[in-house]
Coordinates of C-alpha atoms and ligand atoms in Angstrom, one line a residue:
X1 CA -10.1 74.1 -10.9
X2 CA -10.5 74.0 -6.7
X3 CA -9.6 70.7 -5.0
X4 CA -9.7 70.1 -0.8
X5 CA -6.3 68.4 0.7
X6 CA -7.4 66.0 3.5
X7 CA -5.0 64.2 5.8
X8 CA -6.8 61.7 8.3
X9 CA -7.7 63.9 11.0
X10 CA -7.6 61.6 14.0
X11 CA -11.3 62.5 16.3
X12 CA -13.3 65.5 15.1
X13 CA -14.5 67.9 18.6
X14 CA -16.4 70.3 19.6
X15 CA -19.2 72.5 18.1
X16 CA -20.3 73.0 14.9
X17 CA -23.1 75.4 13.5
X18 CA -25.6 73.8 10.7
X19 CA -26.5 76.1 7.9
X20 CA -30.1 76.9 7.0
X21 CA -30.8 74.1 4.2
X22 CA -30.5 74.5 0.2
X23 CA -33.5 72.2 -0.5
X24 CA -35.4 74.3 1.4
X25 CA -34.1 78.2 0.4
X26 CA -34.5 77.1 -3.4
X27 CA -38.6 76.6 -4.1
X28 CA -39.0 79.3 -1.0
X29 CA -36.3 81.9 -2.8
X30 CA -38.9 81.0 -6.0
X31 CA -41.9 82.3 -4.3
X32 CA -41.2 85.2 -4.8
X33 CA -42.4 85.2 -8.2
X34 CA -45.5 84.9 -6.8
X35 CA -45.8 88.0 -5.3
X36 CA -44.8 92.1 -6.1
X37 CA -42.6 93.8 -4.1
X38 CA -40.0 93.5 -1.0
X39 CA -39.2 89.6 0.1
X40 CA -36.9 88.9 3.4
X41 CA -35.5 85.3 3.5
X42 CA -33.5 85.1 6.1
X43 CA -30.9 82.1 7.8
X44 CA -30.5 81.2 3.5
X45 CA -27.1 79.1 2.8
X46 CA -24.5 81.5 0.7
X47 CA -24.1 78.4 -1.9
X48 CA -24.2 78.7 -5.0
X49 CA -27.0 76.6 -5.9
X50 CA -28.2 79.6 -4.0
X51 CA -26.3 81.5 -6.5
X52 CA -27.8 79.3 -9.6
X53 CA -31.4 80.3 -8.8
X54 CA -30.8 84.5 -8.0
X55 CA -29.4 84.7 -11.3
X56 CA -32.1 83.3 -12.8
X57 CA -34.5 84.9 -11.2
X58 CA -32.5 87.8 -12.4
X59 CA -32.9 87.4 -15.9
X60 CA -36.4 87.1 -15.5
X61 CA -36.5 91.0 -13.5
X62 CA -36.3 90.6 -10.5
X63 CA -33.6 92.0 -8.1
X64 CA -31.9 90.2 -6.1
X65 CA -29.0 90.4 -3.8
X66 CA -27.7 88.5 -1.2
X67 CA -25.8 89.9 2.3
X68 CA -24.4 86.6 4.5
X69 CA -27.2 85.0 4.7
X70 CA -30.3 87.3 4.2
X71 CA -31.7 87.6 0.6
X72 CA -33.9 90.6 -0.7
X73 CA -35.6 90.9 -3.5
X74 CA -38.2 92.6 -5.2
X75 CA -40.9 91.0 -6.5
X76 CA -41.8 92.5 -9.8
X77 CA -44.4 91.3 -13.3
X78 CA -41.2 89.5 -15.3
X79 CA -40.5 90.2 -18.6
X80 CA -40.7 86.3 -20.0
X81 CA -41.8 83.4 -18.1
X82 CA -38.5 81.4 -19.8
X83 CA -35.7 79.9 -17.8
X84 CA -32.9 78.6 -19.9
X85 CA -31.3 76.1 -20.5
X86 CA -27.6 77.8 -20.0
X87 CA -29.3 78.2 -16.2
X88 CA -31.4 75.4 -15.2
X89 CA -28.6 72.8 -16.7
X90 CA -26.4 74.5 -14.3
X91 CA -28.7 73.1 -11.3
X92 CA -32.0 71.3 -12.0
X93 CA -34.0 72.2 -9.3
X94 CA -34.0 75.4 -11.6
X95 CA -37.3 73.7 -12.1
X96 CA -39.1 75.1 -9.5
X97 CA -39.6 78.5 -11.5
X98 CA -42.2 75.7 -13.7
X99 CA -45.1 76.3 -10.9
X100 CA -45.7 80.1 -10.2
X101 CA -45.0 80.8 -13.8
X102 CA -47.3 78.9 -14.4
X103 CA -49.1 79.9 -11.8
X104 CA -49.1 83.8 -12.8
X105 CA -48.1 84.1 -16.2
X106 CA -50.6 80.7 -17.5
X107 CA -47.4 80.5 -19.6
X108 CA -43.4 79.5 -18.3
X109 CA -40.6 77.8 -21.1
X110 CA -38.5 76.1 -19.5
X111 CA -35.3 74.0 -20.5
X112 CA -35.4 70.4 -19.7
X113 CA -33.3 69.4 -17.2
X114 CA -32.5 66.1 -18.5
X115 CA -30.5 63.4 -16.4
X116 CA -27.6 63.8 -13.9
X117 CA -24.5 61.7 -12.6
X118 CA -27.4 59.6 -10.0
X119 CA -30.2 59.2 -12.7
X120 CA -32.3 60.2 -15.0
X121 CA -34.4 61.8 -13.4
X122 CA -37.9 63.4 -15.5
X123 CA -41.1 65.6 -14.6
X124 CA -43.3 63.8 -15.7
X125 CA -45.0 64.2 -12.1
X126 CA -45.1 68.4 -12.4
X127 CA -46.5 68.5 -15.7
X128 CA -50.0 65.4 -15.5
X129 CA -49.9 68.3 -12.1
X130 CA -49.9 71.3 -14.9
X131 CA -52.3 69.3 -17.3
X132 CA -55.2 68.2 -14.8
X133 CA -54.7 71.9 -13.4
X134 CA -55.9 72.7 -17.1
X135 CA -52.3 73.4 -18.3
X136 CA -51.1 72.2 -22.1
X137 CA -48.3 71.6 -22.3
X138 CA -45.9 70.2 -25.1
X139 CA -42.4 69.6 -25.2
X140 CA -39.7 71.2 -28.4
X141 CA -36.1 70.9 -28.5
X142 CA -35.1 71.4 -25.2
X143 CA -37.8 73.0 -23.8
X144 CA -41.0 72.4 -22.0
X145 CA -44.2 74.5 -23.2
X146 CA -46.5 75.3 -20.7
X147 CA -49.8 77.2 -21.9
X148 CA -53.7 76.8 -19.7
X149 CA -56.1 77.9 -22.7
X150 CA -58.3 79.2 -19.7
X151 CA -55.3 81.4 -18.4
X152 CA -56.0 80.5 -14.8
X153 CA -54.6 77.0 -14.0
X154 CA -58.1 75.3 -12.0
X155 CA -58.2 73.5 -9.1
X156 CA -57.9 70.0 -9.1
X157 CA -57.2 66.0 -7.2
X158 CA -53.9 65.0 -8.6
X159 CA -52.8 61.3 -7.8
X160 CA -48.7 61.2 -7.6
X161 CA -46.9 58.0 -9.4
X162 CA -44.3 58.7 -6.6
X163 CA -44.1 61.8 -4.1
X164 CA -41.4 63.6 -6.2
X165 CA -39.8 66.4 -4.1
X166 CA -40.0 69.1 -6.8
X167 CA -43.0 67.8 -8.2
X168 CA -44.3 68.0 -5.6
X169 CA -43.4 71.8 -4.4
X170 CA -43.7 72.7 -8.2
X171 CA -48.1 71.5 -8.4
X172 CA -48.4 73.7 -4.9
X173 CA -46.5 76.5 -6.3
X174 CA -48.5 75.8 -9.5
X175 CA -52.1 75.3 -7.4
X176 CA -52.2 78.2 -4.9
X177 CA -53.7 81.2 -7.5
X178 CA -55.8 77.8 -9.4
X179 CA -59.1 78.6 -8.8
X180 CA -60.3 76.4 -6.4
X181 CA -59.5 73.4 -4.3
X182 CA -56.3 71.6 -5.5
X183 CA -55.7 67.7 -3.2
X184 CA -52.1 66.3 -4.3
X185 CA -52.0 63.2 -3.2
X186 CA -49.3 60.4 -2.2
X187 CA -47.5 64.1 -2.2
X188 CA -44.3 64.4 -1.0
X189 CA -43.6 64.5 2.9
X190 CA -40.0 65.6 3.5
X191 CA -39.8 68.4 5.5
X192 CA -39.0 71.4 3.0
X193 CA -42.5 70.5 1.8
X194 CA -43.7 70.9 5.0
X195 CA -41.5 74.1 5.1
X196 CA -42.8 75.8 1.8
X197 CA -46.3 74.7 2.5
X198 CA -45.8 77.1 6.5
X199 CA -44.1 80.0 4.1
X200 CA -46.9 80.6 1.2
X201 CA -49.5 80.0 3.4
X202 CA -47.3 83.8 5.0
X203 CA -47.6 85.0 2.2
X204 CA -52.1 84.3 2.0
X205 CA -52.2 81.4 0.4
X206 CA -54.6 78.7 2.4
X207 CA -52.0 75.5 2.2
X208 CA -52.7 72.6 4.7
X209 CA -51.5 69.0 5.1
X210 CA -48.6 70.0 4.0
X211 CA -45.6 67.6 6.0
X212 CA -47.9 64.5 5.5
X213 CA -48.7 63.0 2.0
X214 CA -52.2 64.6 1.3
X215 CA -52.1 68.4 1.0
X216 CA -55.2 70.4 0.3
X217 CA -54.4 73.5 -0.9
X218 CA -57.4 76.4 -1.1
X219 CA -56.6 79.2 -4.7
X220 CA -57.2 82.8 -3.9
X221 CA -56.9 85.9 -6.4
X222 CA -53.1 87.2 -4.9
X223 CA -50.5 86.8 -2.7
X224 CA -48.2 88.8 -0.7
X225 CA -44.6 89.4 -0.3
X226 CA -43.1 88.3 2.8
X227 CA -40.4 87.7 5.2
X228 CA -38.6 84.7 6.3
X229 CA -36.5 82.4 7.7
X230 CA -35.8 78.9 6.1
X231 CA -35.0 76.3 8.8
X232 CA -32.1 74.0 9.7
X233 CA -30.4 72.0 7.0
X234 CA -31.1 68.4 7.3
X235 CA -29.0 67.1 5.3
X236 CA -25.8 69.1 6.0
X237 CA -26.3 68.3 9.5
X238 CA -26.2 64.6 8.9
X239 CA -23.0 65.3 7.8
X240 CA -21.4 66.3 10.2
X241 CA -23.3 63.8 12.0
X242 CA -21.6 60.6 9.6
X243 CA -17.8 63.0 10.1
X244 CA -18.0 62.4 13.9
X245 CA -19.4 58.8 14.1
X246 CA -16.2 57.9 11.8
X247 CA -14.1 59.6 13.3
X248 CA -14.6 58.5 16.4
X249 CA -15.7 61.8 17.8
X250 CA -17.9 64.0 20.5
X251 CA -19.9 67.3 18.1
X252 CA -22.5 69.1 19.0
X253 CA -23.8 70.2 16.1
X254 CA -26.2 73.2 16.4
X255 CA -29.5 74.4 15.3
X256 CA -31.0 71.8 14.2
X257 CA -34.5 70.5 14.6
X258 CA -33.6 67.1 16.0
X259 CA -36.9 65.6 13.9
X260 CA -36.3 66.1 11.5
X261 CA -33.1 63.2 11.4
X262 CA -34.7 60.8 13.6
X263 CA -34.2 57.8 10.9
X264 CA -30.6 58.8 10.4
X265 CA -30.7 59.3 14.5
X266 CA -31.8 55.6 14.7
X267 CA -29.4 54.2 12.1
X268 CA -26.9 55.6 14.0
X269 CA -27.8 54.9 17.5
X270 CA -28.0 50.7 15.4
X271 CA -24.4 51.3 14.8
X272 CA -23.2 52.0 18.0
X273 CA -23.7 56.0 18.3
X274 CA -24.0 57.9 20.8
X275 CA -26.5 60.6 18.9
X276 CA -28.5 62.9 21.8
X277 CA -30.5 66.0 21.7
X278 CA -29.0 68.8 23.7
X279 CA -31.0 72.2 23.7
X280 CA -31.2 72.8 20.7
X281 CA -28.7 70.8 18.8
X282 CA -28.0 66.9 18.6
X283 CA -24.7 65.7 19.9
X284 CA -22.6 62.9 18.6
X285 CA -20.8 60.7 20.0
X286 CA -18.6 56.9 18.8
X287 CA -16.3 55.2 20.4
X288 CA -13.5 51.7 19.2
X289 CA -16.0 49.4 17.2
X290 CA -18.9 50.4 15.0
X291 CA -21.6 47.1 13.8
X292 CA -21.9 47.2 10.4
X293 CA -25.6 48.5 10.2
X294 CA -28.1 47.9 7.2
X295 CA -29.8 51.3 4.9
X296 CA -32.4 51.6 2.5
X297 CA -33.2 54.8 1.6
X298 CA -37.0 56.2 0.9
X299 CA -38.6 58.7 0.6
X300 CA -39.1 61.1 4.2
X301 CA -40.1 60.0 6.9
X302 CA -37.5 56.7 6.2
X303 CA -33.9 56.7 5.4
X304 CA -33.3 60.0 3.4
X305 CA -31.0 59.2 0.2
X306 CA -28.9 62.3 0.3
X307 CA -26.8 60.8 3.3
X308 CA -26.8 57.2 2.0
X309 CA -23.1 58.1 0.8
X310 CA -21.6 59.3 3.8
X311 CA -23.6 56.6 5.6
X312 CA -21.7 54.6 3.5
X313 CA -17.8 55.6 4.9
X314 CA -18.7 54.9 8.4
X315 CA -19.8 51.5 7.6
X316 CA -17.1 50.9 5.6
X317 CA -15.2 51.2 8.4
X318 CA -17.2 49.7 10.9
X319 CA -17.0 46.0 12.2
X320 CA -19.2 43.6 10.3
X321 CA -21.2 43.8 6.9
X322 CA -23.4 45.8 5.8
X323 CA -26.3 46.3 2.6
X324 CA -27.1 49.9 2.0
X325 CA -30.3 49.7 -0.4
X326 CA -30.9 51.9 -2.8
X327 CA -34.5 53.4 -3.9
X328 CA -34.9 56.5 -5.0
X329 CA -31.6 57.0 -7.5
X330 CA -31.1 54.3 -9.7
X331 CA -27.1 55.4 -10.7
X332 CA -26.6 56.5 -6.8
X333 CA -23.1 54.9 -6.1
X334 CA -20.4 56.5 -7.4
X335 CA -18.6 57.0 -5.1
X336 CA -18.3 53.0 -4.0
X337 CA -15.8 52.9 -7.4
X338 CA -13.7 55.7 -5.2
X339 CA -14.5 55.1 -1.7
X340 CA -13.0 51.3 -3.1
X341 CA -9.3 53.5 -4.6
X342 CA -9.1 53.5 -0.7
X343 CA -9.3 50.7 0.0
X344 CA -12.6 50.3 1.4
X345 CA -14.6 46.8 0.0
X346 CA -17.8 47.8 -1.1
X347 CA -19.9 45.1 -4.0
X348 CA -23.3 47.0 -6.1
X349 CA -25.3 44.0 -6.8
X350 CA -28.1 46.1 -8.4
X351 CA -29.2 48.7 -6.0
X352 CA -27.3 47.2 -3.0
X353 CA -23.4 48.0 -2.2
X354 CA -22.6 45.5 1.0
X355 CA -19.8 46.6 2.2
X356 CA -17.2 44.9 4.1
X357 CA -15.5 47.3 7.8
X358 CA -12.3 46.8 6.9
X359 CA -9.5 48.7 10.0
X360 CA -8.3 51.0 7.4
X361 CA -9.2 53.3 4.8
X362 CA -6.2 54.8 2.8
X363 CA -5.2 58.7 2.1
X364 CA -5.5 58.5 -2.4
X365 CA -6.6 61.1 -4.9
X366 CA -10.1 61.0 -5.6
X367 CA -13.2 62.4 -8.1
X368 CA -16.9 63.5 -6.5
X369 CA -19.1 63.3 -9.0
X370 CA -21.7 64.2 -7.3
X371 CA -22.5 66.6 -4.1
X372 CA -23.8 63.9 -1.8
X373 CA -21.9 62.1 -3.2
X374 CA -18.4 64.7 -2.7
X375 CA -19.4 64.4 1.6
X376 CA -18.2 61.3 1.3
X377 CA -14.5 61.0 0.2
X378 CA -14.5 64.3 2.7
X379 CA -15.3 62.2 5.2
X380 CA -13.0 59.6 3.8
X381 CA -10.4 61.5 4.2
X382 CA -10.8 62.1 7.1
X383 CA -10.5 59.1 8.8
X384 CA -8.4 57.5 6.3
X385 CA -4.2 57.8 6.6
X386 CA -2.3 59.6 4.6
X387 CA -3.8 63.2 2.4
X388 CA -6.2 62.6 0.4
X389 CA -7.2 64.9 -2.4
X390 CA -11.2 65.6 -3.4
X391 CA -11.2 66.6 -6.8
X392 CA -14.0 68.8 -8.6
X393 CA -14.2 70.6 -5.5
X394 CA -17.1 73.0 -6.8
X395 CA -19.9 69.6 -6.7
X396 CA -19.1 70.3 -2.6
X397 CA -20.1 74.5 -2.6
X398 CA -23.1 73.7 -4.1
X399 CA -24.5 72.7 -1.4
X400 CA -22.1 73.1 1.3
X401 CA -20.6 76.2 3.4
X402 CA -17.9 76.7 4.2
X403 CA -17.5 73.4 4.3
X404 CA -13.4 73.1 5.3
X405 CA -14.3 76.8 7.8
X406 CA -16.6 74.7 9.6
X407 CA -14.4 71.5 10.1
X408 CA -11.5 72.5 11.0
X409 CA -12.5 73.8 14.4
X410 CA -13.5 71.0 15.2
X411 CA -9.8 69.8 14.6
X412 CA -10.1 68.4 10.7
X413 CA -6.5 69.1 8.7
X414 CA -8.1 70.4 5.4
X415 CA -7.2 72.7 3.2
X416 CA -8.4 73.7 0.2
X417 CA -6.0 74.0 -3.4
X418 CA -7.2 76.4 -5.5
X419 CA -6.4 75.7 -9.3
Ligands
EPU1 N1 -39.0 61.4 -10.3 C1 -40.2 60.3 -11.3 N2 -40.6 61.9 -12.0 C2 -41.0 63.1 -11.9 C3 -40.4 63.9 -11.6 C4 -39.8 62.2 -10.3 O1 -39.6 59.4 -12.4 O2 -41.8 63.9 -11.8 C5 -38.0 60.2 -9.2 C6 -37.2 60.4 -9.3 O3 -36.4 60.5 -11.1 C7 -36.1 60.2 -8.9 C8 -37.8 60.1 -7.7 O4 -39.0 60.3 -8.7 O5 -36.2 58.1 -9.0 C9 -37.3 60.6 -6.5 O6 -37.4 62.4 -7.0 P1 -37.7 63.5 -6.7 O7 -38.8 63.8 -8.0 O8 -38.5 63.5 -5.0 O9 -36.4 64.7 -6.3 P2 -36.1 65.7 -7.4 O10 -37.7 66.4 -5.7 O11 -35.2 65.7 -8.4 C10 -34.9 65.7 -4.5 C11 -33.4 67.1 -3.8 C12 -32.3 66.0 -4.1 C13 -33.3 65.3 -2.8 C14 -34.7 64.7 -3.6 C15 -35.1 62.8 -3.1 C16 -33.7 69.3 -3.5 C17 -33.2 71.1 -4.6 N3 -33.7 68.5 -4.8 O12 -35.0 66.4 -5.8 O13 -31.4 66.8 -3.5 O14 -32.0 63.7 -3.6 O15 -35.6 65.4 -3.8 O16 -35.1 63.5 -1.5 O17 -34.6 68.9 -3.3 C18 -29.4 67.6 -3.1 O18 -29.9 67.4 -2.0 O19 -27.7 66.2 -3.6 C19 -30.2 66.4 -3.6 C20 -30.3 64.8 -5.6

């Protein structure tokens, strides 16, 4: 299993290109299930999760090929609308095939994703929405079986209990081929949801309001294949912003959408970091002492849970105390014991982690438990004295394209060690 060996490296300097967004690409690739013909998706990040999604689409009979950052998919009628446990257990986002399959074929059998390192993560809101559109849902032997007795879903008004991101995406993708109008109330407003709306409309769908909390979808009879470039990854960008600030560096992120990063930028500025738009990029610079700053994760446009761990590392060497509250996932502090092993002083009380800033962290061997926690440990390694080994790097490879190749030119001393 690969690990990353990092030596404390001093300030990061230079510029780094930002890849396409993983969490936008995954629902977009699933949308290929909605229309036969040749789809072309550009700016797709070359990540393990994308390859897993490719395998899932292939098991259903679509052809999937990836060359650099371009994915070609030939959509065709699927043999069996079925997502097996073997693939879903590798990647929860596999559940994103559910909406398109039920919309197109009136039935689907998809493994239940189960819990994961960051929380229980049920899909009850996805299923409630499909039921409201006329589907019958049955859970059996670890699978969810969905059947639409009338053959085609019917538009409905669906009020979500919580603005779930993949739930909103699944229901949008289901509603585009339903009969009549669907209204999703309390929908997720994440940029990835807005992007899926744009993509579906390019395919001939009639989606309005994606990116706001009420989405209205007029179902159509059929959709067309599409050629589309995926938006930049705001979480990858945010991770390099946190790394630049934590090392007291000066880094230009190339090709980002600043509007997607406002909550993070506000908190970085509150901590004393310089964050400036520069053309199609964002420049992040920091020097000297940073201030302890409180953060609470919230659905977009609030502070993203996917940046909580990386921001916490920044706070580890800031002056004073910061309270970091996680409201989205119940178990997303798995990086805290690892950071404490590196000399951080962090105390967890329920959903809040209190960080007491210290002058320095010390290198150690640490274990990653999920994608964003792993990224936080890499940043910790960059600012620690001595050597840090981040084990179980496969978590990072799920969501960061060539992290060591992007950090090295900025002056980071980081190598991948294969065992
Ligand atoms: N929830 C329910 N019922 C549901 C759906 C969600 O109770 O039917 C709860 C979840 O358990 C959780 C909260 O609602 O406590 C939010 O979950 P959400 O459904 O919004 O998360 P998700 O759609 O499963 C996506 C991203 C995550 C990101 C979250 C929050 C993708 C593929 N995944 O997950 O990304 O953290 O939204 O923004 O888009 C990552 O990239 O590292 C990652 C975990």
